[in-house]
Coordinates of C-alpha atoms in Angstrom, one line a residue:
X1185 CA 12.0 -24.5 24.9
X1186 CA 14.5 -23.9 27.3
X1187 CA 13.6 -21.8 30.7
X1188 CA 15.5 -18.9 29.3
X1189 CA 13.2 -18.8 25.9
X1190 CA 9.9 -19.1 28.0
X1191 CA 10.5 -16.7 30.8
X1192 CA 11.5 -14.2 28.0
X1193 CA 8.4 -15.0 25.9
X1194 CA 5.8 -15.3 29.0
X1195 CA 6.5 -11.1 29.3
X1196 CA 3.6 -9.5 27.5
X1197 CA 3.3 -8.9 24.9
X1198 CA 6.4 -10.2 23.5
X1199 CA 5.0 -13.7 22.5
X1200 CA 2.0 -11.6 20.1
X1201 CA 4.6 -9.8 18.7
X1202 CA 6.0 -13.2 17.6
X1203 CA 2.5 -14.4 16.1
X1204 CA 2.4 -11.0 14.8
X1205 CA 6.0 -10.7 12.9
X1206 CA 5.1 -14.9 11.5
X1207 CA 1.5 -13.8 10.2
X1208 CA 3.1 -10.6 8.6
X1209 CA 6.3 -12.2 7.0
X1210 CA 4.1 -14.8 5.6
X1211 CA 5.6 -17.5 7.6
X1212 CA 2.8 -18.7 9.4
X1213 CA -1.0 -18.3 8.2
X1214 CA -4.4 -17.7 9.8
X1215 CA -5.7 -21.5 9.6
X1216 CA -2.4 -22.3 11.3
X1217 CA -2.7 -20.0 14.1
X1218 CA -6.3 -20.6 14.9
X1219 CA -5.4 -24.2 15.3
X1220 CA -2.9 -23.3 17.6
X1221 CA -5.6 -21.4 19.0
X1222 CA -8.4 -23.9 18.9
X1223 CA -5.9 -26.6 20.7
X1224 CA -4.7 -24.3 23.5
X1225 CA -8.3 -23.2 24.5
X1226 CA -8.1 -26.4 26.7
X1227 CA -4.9 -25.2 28.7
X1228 CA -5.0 -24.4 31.9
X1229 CA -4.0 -20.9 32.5
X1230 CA -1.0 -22.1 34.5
X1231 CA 0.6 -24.0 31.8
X1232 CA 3.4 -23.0 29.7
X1233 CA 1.8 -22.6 26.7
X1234 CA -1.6 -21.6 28.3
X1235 CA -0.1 -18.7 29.7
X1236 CA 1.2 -17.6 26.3
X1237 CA -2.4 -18.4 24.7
X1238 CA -4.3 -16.3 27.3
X1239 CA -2.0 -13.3 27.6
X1240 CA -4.5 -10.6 27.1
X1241 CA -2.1 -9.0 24.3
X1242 CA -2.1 -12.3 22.6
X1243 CA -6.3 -12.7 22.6
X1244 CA -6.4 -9.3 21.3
X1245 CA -4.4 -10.1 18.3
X1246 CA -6.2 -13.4 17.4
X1247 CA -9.3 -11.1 17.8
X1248 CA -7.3 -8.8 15.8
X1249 CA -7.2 -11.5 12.8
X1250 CA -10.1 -13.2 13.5
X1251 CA -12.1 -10.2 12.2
X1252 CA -9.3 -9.1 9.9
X1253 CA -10.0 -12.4 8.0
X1254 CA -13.9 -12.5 8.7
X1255 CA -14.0 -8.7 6.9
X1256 CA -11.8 -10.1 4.0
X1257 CA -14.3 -12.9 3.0
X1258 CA -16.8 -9.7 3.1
X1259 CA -14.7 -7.9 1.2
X1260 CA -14.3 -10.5 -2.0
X1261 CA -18.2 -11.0 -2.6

């Protein structure tokens, strides 16, 4: 990722809208995003990709599919 790319996706929220568009088009799914998830909970806030993972727009969308995908196990019993 060149300095161009990351300064351009550390502005908020442009790097949930990313996760966002990937989840909706199907690219990427929940299990793969909550392992990028569960990996970058150990980076430090000051860290490239840290500072992408604890971007307050960004936690509000994993929270966003986090219960999204806890209500659709509900939903199919």
């Amino acid at each position: 990722m060149g300095s161009t790319s990351s300064s351009v996706l550390g502005k908020e929220p442009t790097f949930r809208f990313v996760l966002q568009t990937l989840h909706d088009q199907e690219i990427v799914n929940e299990e793969a995003i909550f392992e990028w998830a569960s990996e970058r909970k150990e980076e430090g806030k000051d860290t490239p990709l840290g500072m992408l993972f604890w971007q307050q727009p960004t936690q509000d969308f994993l929270e966003w599919l986090d219960d999204d995908s806890s209500s659709g196990e509900d939903d199919s019993d």
